[in-house]
Amino acid sequence: YFCGLRGAMFTPIKPSTPFDMAQQDDHLKRVIGHAKEYGFVFPSSDIYDGLSAAYDYGQLGVELKNNIKSYWWTAMVRMHENIVGLDASIFMHPTTWKASGHVDAFNDPLIDNKDSKKRYRADVLIEDHIGKIEAKIAKDVAKASKKFGDAFDEAQFRETNGNCVRRQAEIDGINERFKTAMNAEDLDAVKQLIVDLGIKDPETGSANWTDVRQFNLMFKTELGAVSGDAGVIYLRPETAQGIFVNFLNVQKSGRMKLPFGIAQIGKAFRNEIIARQFIFRMREFEQMEMQFFVPPGDQGKWYEYWKEARIQWHKSLGLGEGSYRFHDHIKMAHYADAACDIEFNFPMGFKELEGIHSRTDFDLNAHEEHSGKKLRYYDPEREESYVPYVIETSIGLDRMFLAVLSSALRNETLADGSERVVMSIPSALAPVKVAVLPLLKKDGLPEKAREVMDRLKLDHSVQYDEKDAIGRRYRRQDAIGTPLCVTIDHDTLDDQAVTLRDRDTMEQIRVPISELSSRVAERVGWSTLFS
Ligand code: ATP
């Protein structure tokens, strides 16, 4: 979320965990290539050479995306009796954005390079500079670790090694200067920091910078035939405000009692200054947000509850316990009394995947003030009316998609020395759950396969494939993450049984067709995640 100078103002600039940059770049490139080749994600308007920071989800991508949405919706709405859904419109009354603070303060500090004419986010340039210092520390740590082996104490090394201490002090100094400048909204000081650090245009090496300016990230358009300021309307930069303005509609019509939540999945739009790194930062993206309304005073306990609930949701997917970390915000936005991010180890290092914010009564109060309508809850137990406090959980669907894709894609060397490309997507999320494969294209096997497919397709997304040798078909399914393959052979016609092959173990077992549905459900159903 934002406040004045967004993001970085409230969190110290903290580079991602040290990593081998080249390796990580390679992995991201592989993910992008694989996503296009197999129909997960295409550049938008590809035949016109794409549009920056816009992407289209292909035939498999849309299935994976829908499954991620279902996993979230089930966990949030169906598993909580006191959370209901909402689908608010993207266009909202423009005063909404005045009240929320976006009109005045949804800004990023930008800087242009006069020679290359390239535009950058000032905070990101500084962040990348810190990343380089951090990488040097990591190199020293790795060297020492190799030298001392098991006896190596990393924390102690970082605290006592001269080079590490000096570099860490350098990082702390930069963070401090940056924070002070941002808090004072002193953009000249931000520019001076860039100059003092000798930061150059990463693409051309030029240090010929303009001043730092504020840039509002909301997309503006016009409503109907009204032109001029009166008709200005915004594409929503977050879905949360649609929930706040509907707080009373939902509470009254649903006779909801506090604490309760409203969940929403929908598109959001931000005119990001730089949108790189594939679907990690886009100008049109999708959010899955939930606002949980609680009595004043209870926000601390619910903040902790949602931190725990959300990390469990992530960890249940099995993308790796070590792939997540919490990043607590040290200095809060004006509306928050506690905030943290769940960061994921993307190919670019640890980056924000989800935000959890204790937003106090800021938003509802602001909407009361700007609309002149009361947004209060009558609490029968306390016998009083008040503006509830809010805990927000906000996750980017596209970032979640990238988290799944990038951790699932790998090369595996098999026992016989051959290699396979496999996407170990959590089975409940896999775009295709079962592939139905007749061993041959004759002898009644395709007909039998269609029969099996008809049974399965009512409950699962199933793909039929009869082309090429069976081994190649297995590989194709591995590459798109299909957890199960069902092969129909000549014996099937006699014994009414099929071969069931597992993506991960590559084990093949014989299963009666009558048991197939339950076997498949056991392997790919939601209970694999929720149990
Ligand atoms: P960042 O610091 O990365 O810009 P943010 O703190 O501005 O993110 P929030 O306003 O907290 O992000 O938005 C909630 C979630 O929406 C983020 O955790 C992220 O997953 C997602 N999100 C935000 N901006 C984008 C974007 N441009 N593209 C894709 N997802 C985004």
Coordinates of C-alpha atoms and ligand atoms in Angstrom, one line a residue:
Y1 CA 0.0 0.0 0.0
F2 CA 1.1 3.6 0.0
C3 CA 1.4 6.7 1.9
G4 CA 2.9 9.9 0.5
L5 CA 6.1 8.5 -0.9
R6 CA 5.0 5.0 -1.2
G7 CA 6.3 1.8 0.3
A8 CA 9.9 2.6 0.9
M9 CA 8.9 5.4 3.3
F10 CA 7.6 3.0 5.8
T11 CA 10.0 0.1 5.4
P12 CA 13.7 0.4 5.5
I13 CA 15.1 -0.5 2.1
K14 CA 16.1 -4.0 2.5
P15 CA 17.6 -5.9 -0.4
S16 CA 16.6 -9.4 -1.1
T17 CA 18.6 -12.2 0.3
P18 CA 22.0 -12.5 -1.3
F19 CA 21.9 -14.7 -4.3
D20 CA 23.7 -15.6 -7.4
M21 CA 22.3 -13.0 -9.7
A22 CA 23.1 -14.8 -12.9
Q23 CA 21.5 -18.0 -11.8
Q24 CA 18.4 -16.2 -10.7
D25 CA 18.1 -14.3 -13.9
D26 CA 18.4 -17.5 -15.8
H27 CA 15.7 -19.2 -13.8
L28 CA 13.3 -16.2 -14.4
K29 CA 14.1 -16.4 -18.1
R30 CA 13.4 -20.1 -18.1
V31 CA 10.1 -19.6 -16.4
I32 CA 9.1 -16.9 -18.9
G33 CA 10.0 -19.0 -21.8
H34 CA 8.3 -22.1 -20.4
A35 CA 5.2 -20.1 -19.6
K36 CA 4.9 -18.9 -23.2
E37 CA 5.8 -22.2 -24.8
Y38 CA 3.1 -24.2 -22.9
G39 CA 0.3 -21.6 -22.9
F40 CA 0.5 -20.2 -19.3
V41 CA 1.4 -16.6 -20.0
F42 CA 1.8 -14.6 -23.2
P43 CA 3.0 -11.0 -23.6
S44 CA -0.1 -8.8 -24.2
S45 CA -0.8 -7.9 -27.8
D46 CA 2.1 -10.2 -28.8
I47 CA 1.6 -9.7 -32.6
Y48 CA 2.3 -6.0 -32.0
D49 CA 5.5 -6.9 -30.0
G50 CA 3.7 -6.7 -26.7
L51 CA 2.7 -3.9 -24.3
S52 CA 5.0 -3.2 -21.4
A53 CA 3.9 -4.7 -18.1
A54 CA 0.8 -6.2 -19.5
Y55 CA 0.3 -10.0 -19.9
D56 CA -2.3 -12.4 -21.1
Y57 CA -3.0 -15.7 -19.4
G58 CA -3.2 -18.6 -21.9
Q59 CA -5.2 -21.8 -21.8
L60 CA -3.3 -23.3 -18.9
G61 CA -2.6 -20.1 -17.2
V62 CA -6.2 -19.2 -16.8
E63 CA -6.8 -22.7 -15.2
L64 CA -4.0 -22.2 -12.7
K65 CA -5.1 -18.7 -11.9
N66 CA -8.7 -19.9 -11.3
N67 CA -7.4 -22.7 -9.1
I68 CA -5.4 -20.2 -7.0
K69 CA -8.4 -18.0 -6.7
S70 CA -10.5 -21.0 -5.6
Y71 CA -7.9 -22.0 -3.0
W72 CA -8.0 -18.5 -1.6
W73 CA -11.7 -18.1 -1.7
T74 CA -12.3 -21.5 -0.1
A75 CA -9.8 -20.7 2.7
M76 CA -11.2 -17.3 3.3
V77 CA -14.9 -17.4 2.6
R78 CA -16.0 -21.0 2.9
M79 CA -13.8 -21.9 5.8
H80 CA -14.9 -18.9 7.8
E81 CA -18.5 -18.6 8.7
N82 CA -18.0 -14.9 9.3
I83 CA -16.4 -13.9 6.0
V84 CA -18.5 -13.2 2.9
G85 CA -17.6 -12.2 -0.6
L86 CA -18.1 -9.1 -2.7
D87 CA -17.6 -8.1 -6.3
A88 CA -17.5 -4.3 -6.5
S89 CA -17.2 -2.3 -9.7
I90 CA -13.8 -1.1 -10.9
F91 CA -15.0 2.4 -11.4
M92 CA -15.9 4.2 -8.2
H93 CA -17.1 7.7 -7.3
P94 CA -14.0 9.9 -7.5
T95 CA -14.4 11.1 -4.0
T96 CA -13.5 7.6 -2.8
W97 CA -9.9 8.2 -3.9
K98 CA -9.8 11.6 -2.2
A99 CA -11.0 10.0 1.0
S100 CA -8.6 7.1 0.8
G101 CA -5.7 9.5 0.2
H102 CA -4.8 8.1 -3.2
V103 CA -5.4 11.4 -5.1
D104 CA -3.0 13.3 -2.9
A105 CA -0.5 10.7 -1.9
F106 CA -0.4 7.6 -4.1
N107 CA 3.0 8.6 -5.4
D108 CA 6.4 7.2 -6.3
P109 CA 9.5 9.3 -6.5
L110 CA 10.8 9.2 -10.1
I111 CA 14.0 10.3 -11.7
D112 CA 15.0 10.5 -15.4
N113 CA 18.4 10.1 -16.9
K114 CA 19.0 13.1 -19.2
D115 CA 21.3 11.2 -21.6
S116 CA 19.5 7.9 -21.9
K117 CA 16.0 9.4 -21.4
K118 CA 15.2 6.4 -19.3
R119 CA 13.0 6.7 -16.2
Y120 CA 13.6 5.1 -12.9
R121 CA 12.1 4.9 -9.4
A122 CA 14.5 6.8 -7.2
D123 CA 13.9 4.4 -4.3
V124 CA 14.6 1.4 -6.5
L125 CA 17.9 2.8 -7.7
I126 CA 19.0 3.2 -4.1
E127 CA 17.6 -0.2 -3.2
D128 CA 19.7 -1.8 -6.0
H129 CA 22.8 0.0 -4.9
I130 CA 22.3 -1.5 -1.4
G131 CA 21.7 -4.9 -3.0
K132 CA 25.2 -4.7 -4.5
I133 CA 26.8 -4.0 -1.1
E134 CA 24.7 -6.8 0.4
A135 CA 26.0 -9.1 -2.3
K136 CA 29.6 -8.3 -1.3
I137 CA 28.8 -9.2 2.3
A138 CA 27.2 -12.4 1.1
K139 CA 30.3 -13.3 -0.9
D140 CA 32.5 -12.8 2.2
V141 CA 30.1 -14.9 4.3
A142 CA 30.1 -17.7 1.7
K143 CA 33.9 -17.7 1.5
A144 CA 34.3 -17.9 5.3
S145 CA 31.6 -20.5 5.6
K146 CA 33.5 -22.7 3.1
K147 CA 36.8 -22.1 5.0
F148 CA 35.5 -22.9 8.5
G149 CA 32.9 -25.6 7.6
D150 CA 30.6 -26.8 10.4
A151 CA 32.3 -24.5 13.0
F152 CA 31.2 -21.4 11.1
D153 CA 29.0 -19.0 13.0
E154 CA 27.5 -16.6 10.5
A155 CA 25.9 -14.2 12.9
Q156 CA 29.2 -13.8 14.8
F157 CA 31.1 -13.4 11.5
R158 CA 28.8 -10.6 10.4
E159 CA 29.2 -8.8 13.7
T160 CA 33.0 -9.1 13.9
N161 CA 34.5 -9.3 10.4
G162 CA 35.9 -5.8 9.6
N163 CA 34.6 -5.7 6.0
C164 CA 31.2 -6.9 6.9
V165 CA 30.8 -4.4 9.8
R166 CA 32.0 -1.6 7.5
R167 CA 29.6 -2.5 4.7
Q168 CA 26.7 -3.0 7.0
A169 CA 27.3 0.4 8.5
E170 CA 27.3 1.8 5.0
I171 CA 23.9 0.2 4.3
D172 CA 22.5 1.5 7.6
G173 CA 23.7 5.0 6.8
I174 CA 22.1 4.9 3.4
N175 CA 18.8 3.6 4.8
E176 CA 18.8 6.3 7.4
R177 CA 19.5 9.2 5.0
F178 CA 16.8 7.8 2.6
K179 CA 14.2 7.4 5.4
T180 CA 14.9 10.9 6.7
A181 CA 14.5 12.4 3.2
M182 CA 11.3 10.6 2.5
N183 CA 9.7 11.3 5.8
A184 CA 10.4 15.0 5.3
E185 CA 9.2 14.7 1.6
D186 CA 12.6 16.2 0.7
L187 CA 13.1 15.1 -2.9
D188 CA 16.2 17.2 -3.3
A189 CA 17.8 15.2 -0.5
V190 CA 16.8 12.0 -2.3
K191 CA 18.5 13.2 -5.5
Q192 CA 21.6 14.3 -3.5
L193 CA 21.8 10.7 -2.0
I194 CA 21.8 9.3 -5.6
V195 CA 24.5 11.7 -6.6
D196 CA 26.6 11.1 -3.4
L197 CA 26.4 7.3 -3.9
G198 CA 27.6 7.7 -7.5
I199 CA 24.6 5.8 -8.8
K200 CA 24.6 5.5 -12.6
D201 CA 21.9 4.6 -15.1
P202 CA 22.1 0.8 -14.9
E203 CA 21.7 0.5 -18.7
T204 CA 24.0 3.2 -20.0
G205 CA 26.3 4.2 -17.1
S206 CA 25.4 7.8 -17.3
A207 CA 25.1 9.9 -14.1
N208 CA 23.3 12.8 -15.7
W209 CA 20.1 12.9 -13.6
T210 CA 17.1 15.2 -13.5
D211 CA 15.6 16.2 -10.2
V212 CA 13.4 13.7 -8.4
R213 CA 9.7 14.2 -8.9
Q214 CA 6.5 12.8 -7.5
F215 CA 4.4 10.7 -9.8
N216 CA 0.8 9.7 -9.1
L217 CA 0.2 6.0 -9.9
M218 CA -3.5 6.2 -10.6
F219 CA -4.8 5.9 -14.2
K220 CA -7.2 8.6 -15.0
T221 CA -10.0 8.5 -17.6
E222 CA -13.2 10.3 -18.3
L223 CA -16.7 9.2 -17.4
G224 CA -19.3 9.3 -20.3
A225 CA -19.5 12.4 -22.3
V226 CA -18.5 14.7 -19.4
S227 CA -15.2 16.3 -20.1
G228 CA -12.8 18.3 -17.9
D229 CA -12.3 17.8 -14.2
A230 CA -15.9 17.1 -13.5
G231 CA -15.8 13.8 -15.4
V232 CA -12.5 12.5 -14.1
I233 CA -12.6 9.0 -13.0
Y234 CA -9.9 6.6 -11.9
L235 CA -9.2 2.9 -12.5
R236 CA -9.1 1.5 -9.0
P237 CA -5.5 1.1 -7.7
E238 CA -6.7 -1.4 -5.1
T239 CA -9.8 -3.4 -4.4
A240 CA -10.0 -2.5 -0.7
Q241 CA -12.0 0.7 -1.1
G242 CA -14.8 -1.2 -2.8
I243 CA -15.1 -3.2 0.4
F244 CA -15.0 -0.1 2.7
V245 CA -17.8 1.7 0.9
N246 CA -19.9 -1.4 1.0
F247 CA -19.3 -2.1 4.7
L248 CA -22.8 -1.1 5.9
N249 CA -24.6 -2.6 2.8
V250 CA -23.1 -6.0 3.6
Q251 CA -23.3 -5.7 7.4
K252 CA -27.0 -4.8 7.3
S253 CA -28.2 -7.0 4.4
G254 CA -26.2 -10.0 5.8
R255 CA -27.0 -9.2 9.4
M256 CA -23.3 -9.6 10.1
K257 CA -22.0 -9.4 13.7
L258 CA -18.5 -8.2 14.5
P259 CA -16.0 -9.6 14.0
F260 CA -16.6 -10.3 10.3
G261 CA -14.8 -10.0 7.0
I262 CA -15.5 -9.1 3.4
A263 CA -13.4 -10.8 0.7
Q264 CA -12.9 -9.7 -2.9
I265 CA -10.9 -10.8 -5.9
G266 CA -10.5 -8.3 -8.7
K267 CA -8.4 -6.2 -11.0
A268 CA -6.4 -3.2 -9.8
F269 CA -4.4 -0.8 -11.9
R270 CA -1.2 1.1 -11.1
N271 CA 0.8 3.2 -13.5
E272 CA 4.0 1.7 -12.2
I273 CA 7.0 3.8 -13.2
I274 CA 9.0 0.7 -13.9
A275 CA 7.3 -2.5 -14.4
R276 CA 9.9 -5.3 -14.9
Q277 CA 10.3 -8.8 -13.8
F278 CA 7.5 -10.4 -15.8
I279 CA 4.2 -10.7 -13.9
F280 CA 5.7 -9.6 -10.6
R281 CA 5.0 -5.9 -11.2
M282 CA 2.3 -5.1 -13.8
R283 CA 0.2 -2.1 -14.6
E284 CA -2.9 -4.2 -14.6
F285 CA -3.0 -6.9 -12.1
E286 CA -5.3 -8.8 -9.8
Q287 CA -5.6 -8.7 -6.0
M288 CA -7.3 -11.0 -3.5
E289 CA -8.1 -8.8 -0.5
M290 CA -10.0 -9.4 2.7
Q291 CA -11.0 -6.7 5.2
F292 CA -11.8 -8.0 8.6
F293 CA -13.9 -5.6 10.8
V294 CA -13.3 -5.9 14.6
P295 CA -14.3 -3.9 17.7
P296 CA -11.7 -1.2 18.6
G297 CA -9.2 -2.7 20.9
D298 CA -9.3 -6.2 19.4
Q299 CA -7.1 -5.4 16.4
G300 CA -3.9 -6.7 17.9
K301 CA -5.2 -10.1 18.6
W302 CA -6.8 -10.4 15.1
Y303 CA -3.7 -9.0 13.4
E304 CA -1.8 -12.0 15.0
Y305 CA -4.5 -14.4 14.0
W306 CA -4.4 -13.3 10.3
K307 CA -0.6 -13.4 10.2
E308 CA -0.7 -17.0 11.3
A309 CA -3.7 -18.0 9.1
R310 CA -2.1 -16.5 6.0
I311 CA 1.3 -18.1 6.5
Q312 CA -0.4 -21.4 7.0
W313 CA -2.3 -21.0 3.8
H314 CA 1.0 -20.4 2.0
K315 CA 2.9 -23.2 3.7
S316 CA 0.1 -25.8 3.0
L317 CA 1.0 -25.5 -0.7
G318 CA 4.4 -27.1 0.0
L319 CA 6.4 -24.7 -2.0
G320 CA 9.1 -24.9 0.7
E321 CA 9.1 -23.9 4.3
G322 CA 12.2 -21.7 3.7
S323 CA 10.6 -19.9 0.8
Y324 CA 8.7 -17.5 3.1
R325 CA 9.7 -14.8 5.6
F326 CA 7.8 -12.1 7.4
H327 CA 9.0 -8.6 7.0
D328 CA 7.6 -6.3 9.7
H329 CA 7.2 -2.7 8.9
I330 CA 9.1 -0.6 11.4
K331 CA 7.4 2.7 10.7
M332 CA 3.8 2.6 9.9
A333 CA 1.7 4.3 7.3
H334 CA -0.6 7.0 8.7
Y335 CA -3.6 4.7 8.8
A336 CA -1.9 1.6 10.3
D337 CA -0.9 0.5 13.8
A338 CA 0.8 -2.7 12.6
A339 CA 1.9 -4.0 9.2
C340 CA 4.0 -6.7 7.7
D341 CA 4.7 -8.4 4.4
I342 CA 4.9 -12.1 3.7
E343 CA 7.9 -12.3 1.4
F344 CA 8.5 -15.1 -1.0
N345 CA 11.8 -16.3 -2.5
F346 CA 11.1 -15.4 -6.1
P347 CA 13.8 -16.0 -8.8
M348 CA 14.8 -12.3 -8.1
G349 CA 15.2 -13.0 -4.3
F350 CA 12.8 -12.4 -1.4
K351 CA 10.1 -9.9 -2.4
E352 CA 6.7 -9.0 -1.2
L353 CA 3.9 -11.4 -2.0
E354 CA 1.3 -10.4 0.5
G355 CA 0.6 -7.6 2.9
I356 CA -1.1 -7.8 6.3
H357 CA -2.1 -4.5 7.7
S358 CA -3.9 -3.3 10.8
R359 CA -5.6 -0.3 9.2
T360 CA -7.3 1.0 12.4
D361 CA -10.5 2.9 11.7
F362 CA -8.8 5.2 9.2
D363 CA -10.7 4.2 6.0
L364 CA -14.2 4.0 7.4
N365 CA -13.7 7.3 9.3
A366 CA -12.4 9.0 6.1
H367 CA -15.4 7.8 4.1
E368 CA -17.8 9.0 6.9
E369 CA -16.2 12.4 6.7
H370 CA -16.2 12.7 2.9
S371 CA -19.6 11.1 2.3
G372 CA -21.4 12.6 5.3
K373 CA -22.9 9.1 5.9
K374 CA -22.5 7.2 9.1
L375 CA -20.5 4.0 8.8
R376 CA -21.0 2.7 12.3
Y377 CA -21.8 -0.6 13.9
Y378 CA -24.2 -1.0 16.8
D379 CA -22.6 -3.4 19.2
P380 CA -25.4 -5.1 21.2
E381 CA -22.9 -6.3 23.8
R382 CA -21.1 -3.1 24.4
E383 CA -24.4 -1.2 23.8
E384 CA -22.8 1.4 21.7
S385 CA -22.2 2.4 18.1
Y386 CA -18.7 2.8 16.8
V387 CA -16.5 2.7 13.7
P388 CA -14.9 -0.7 13.6
Y389 CA -11.2 -1.3 13.2
V390 CA -9.9 -3.2 10.2
I391 CA -7.3 -5.9 9.6
E392 CA -6.5 -6.3 5.9
T393 CA -4.9 -9.2 4.1
S394 CA -3.9 -8.3 0.6
I395 CA -2.2 -10.7 -1.9
G396 CA -1.4 -10.2 -5.5
L397 CA -2.8 -13.1 -7.6
D398 CA -0.2 -12.7 -10.3
R399 CA 2.6 -12.7 -7.8
M400 CA 1.1 -15.9 -6.3
F401 CA 1.0 -17.4 -9.8
L402 CA 4.7 -16.5 -10.3
A403 CA 5.5 -18.0 -6.9
V404 CA 3.9 -21.3 -7.9
L405 CA 5.3 -21.4 -11.4
S406 CA 8.9 -20.5 -10.5
S407 CA 9.1 -22.9 -7.6
A408 CA 7.5 -25.7 -9.6
L409 CA 9.6 -25.7 -12.7
R410 CA 12.7 -27.8 -12.6
N411 CA 14.9 -30.2 -14.5
E412 CA 15.2 -33.7 -13.1
T413 CA 17.8 -36.3 -13.8
L414 CA 16.3 -39.7 -13.8
A415 CA 17.8 -43.0 -12.6
D416 CA 18.6 -44.0 -16.2
G417 CA 20.5 -40.7 -16.7
S418 CA 17.9 -39.1 -18.9
E419 CA 16.4 -35.7 -18.1
R420 CA 12.9 -34.5 -17.7
V421 CA 11.4 -31.1 -17.3
V422 CA 8.7 -31.3 -14.6
M423 CA 6.4 -28.7 -13.1
S424 CA 5.6 -30.0 -9.6
I425 CA 2.6 -27.6 -9.2
P426 CA 0.7 -28.4 -6.0
S427 CA -1.7 -31.0 -7.4
A428 CA -4.9 -29.2 -6.3
L429 CA -3.8 -26.2 -8.3
A430 CA -2.6 -28.0 -11.4
P431 CA -4.3 -26.7 -14.6
V432 CA -4.9 -30.2 -15.9
K433 CA -5.5 -32.8 -13.2
V434 CA -5.6 -36.0 -15.4
A435 CA -4.4 -36.8 -18.8
V436 CA -6.3 -39.7 -20.5
L437 CA -4.0 -41.6 -23.0
P438 CA -5.0 -44.5 -25.2
L439 CA -1.9 -46.5 -25.8
L440 CA -2.7 -46.8 -29.5
K441 CA -4.9 -44.9 -31.9
K442 CA -6.8 -48.1 -32.8
D443 CA -8.4 -51.3 -31.6
G444 CA -11.1 -49.5 -29.7
L445 CA -8.7 -47.9 -27.3
P446 CA -9.6 -44.3 -28.1
E447 CA -13.3 -45.1 -27.6
K448 CA -12.6 -46.7 -24.3
A449 CA -10.4 -43.7 -23.3
R450 CA -13.2 -41.3 -24.2
E451 CA -15.5 -43.3 -21.9
V452 CA -13.1 -43.0 -19.0
M453 CA -12.7 -39.3 -19.8
D454 CA -16.4 -38.7 -19.7
R455 CA -16.6 -40.1 -16.2
L456 CA -13.7 -37.9 -15.0
K457 CA -14.5 -34.6 -16.6
L458 CA -17.5 -33.9 -14.5
D459 CA -15.3 -33.5 -11.5
H460 CA -11.8 -32.6 -12.9
S461 CA -10.1 -30.8 -15.7
V462 CA -9.0 -33.6 -18.0
Q463 CA -7.0 -33.6 -21.2
Y464 CA -7.1 -36.2 -23.9
D465 CA -4.0 -37.0 -25.9
E466 CA -3.4 -39.8 -28.4
K467 CA -0.5 -38.3 -30.4
D468 CA 3.1 -39.7 -30.3
A469 CA 4.6 -42.5 -28.2
I470 CA 3.4 -42.8 -24.6
G471 CA 6.7 -41.7 -23.2
R472 CA 6.6 -38.4 -25.0
R473 CA 3.0 -37.9 -23.9
Y474 CA 4.1 -38.4 -20.3
R475 CA 6.8 -35.9 -20.7
R476 CA 4.4 -33.3 -22.2
Q477 CA 2.1 -33.8 -19.2
D478 CA 5.1 -33.5 -16.8
A479 CA 6.0 -30.2 -18.4
I480 CA 2.6 -28.7 -17.7
G481 CA 2.4 -30.2 -14.2
T482 CA -0.4 -32.8 -14.7
P483 CA -0.4 -34.9 -11.5
L484 CA -1.9 -38.0 -13.0
C485 CA -1.9 -39.9 -16.3
V486 CA -4.4 -42.6 -17.1
T487 CA -3.3 -45.1 -19.8
I488 CA -5.8 -47.3 -21.6
D489 CA -4.3 -50.4 -23.1
H490 CA -5.6 -53.7 -24.6
D491 CA -5.9 -55.3 -21.2
T492 CA -8.3 -52.5 -20.2
L493 CA -10.9 -53.9 -22.6
D494 CA -10.8 -57.2 -20.7
D495 CA -10.1 -56.3 -17.1
Q496 CA -11.7 -52.8 -17.0
A497 CA -8.6 -51.5 -15.3
V498 CA -6.2 -48.7 -16.3
T499 CA -2.6 -47.7 -15.6
L500 CA -2.4 -44.7 -13.3
R501 CA 1.0 -42.9 -13.5
D502 CA 2.0 -40.3 -10.9
R503 CA 3.9 -37.2 -12.0
D504 CA 6.1 -37.0 -8.9
T505 CA 7.1 -40.6 -8.3
M506 CA 6.6 -41.7 -11.9
E507 CA 5.1 -44.9 -10.3
Q508 CA 2.6 -46.8 -12.3
I509 CA -0.2 -48.8 -10.7
R510 CA -3.1 -50.7 -12.1
V511 CA -6.5 -49.4 -11.0
P512 CA -10.0 -50.6 -11.7
I513 CA -12.0 -48.0 -13.7
S514 CA -14.7 -48.1 -11.0
E515 CA -12.1 -46.8 -8.4
L516 CA -10.6 -44.2 -10.6
S517 CA -12.7 -41.2 -9.6
S518 CA -12.0 -41.7 -5.9
R519 CA -8.3 -42.3 -6.5
V520 CA -8.0 -39.1 -8.5
A521 CA -10.0 -37.1 -6.0
E522 CA -7.7 -38.3 -3.2
R523 CA -4.6 -37.2 -5.2
V524 CA -5.8 -33.8 -6.6
G525 CA -8.8 -32.7 -4.5
W526 CA -8.8 -29.7 -2.2
S527 CA -8.5 -31.9 0.8
T528 CA -4.9 -32.5 -0.1
L529 CA -4.4 -28.8 0.9
F530 CA -7.0 -28.3 3.6
S531 CA -6.3 -31.5 5.6
Ligands
ATP1 P1 5.3 -3.1 -3.9 O1 6.0 -2.5 -2.7 O2 5.9 -4.3 -4.4 O3 5.0 -2.0 -4.9 P2 2.9 -2.6 -2.5 O4 3.3 -2.5 -1.1 O5 2.6 -1.3 -3.2 O6 3.8 -3.5 -3.4 P3 0.2 -3.3 -1.8 O7 -0.4 -2.0 -2.1 O8 0.4 -3.8 -0.4 O9 1.6 -3.5 -2.6 O10 -0.7 -4.4 -2.6 C1 -1.0 -5.6 -2.1 C2 -0.5 -6.7 -3.0 O11 -0.8 -6.5 -4.3 C3 1.1 -6.8 -2.9 O12 1.5 -7.6 -1.9 C4 1.4 -7.5 -4.3 O13 1.2 -8.9 -4.2 C5 0.2 -7.0 -5.2 N1 0.7 -5.9 -6.1 C6 0.9 -4.6 -5.8 N2 1.4 -4.0 -6.9 C7 1.5 -4.9 -7.9 C8 1.8 -4.8 -9.3 N3 2.2 -3.7 -9.8 N4 1.8 -6.0 -10.0 C9 1.4 -7.1 -9.4 N5 1.0 -7.2 -8.2 C10 1.0 -6.1 -7.4

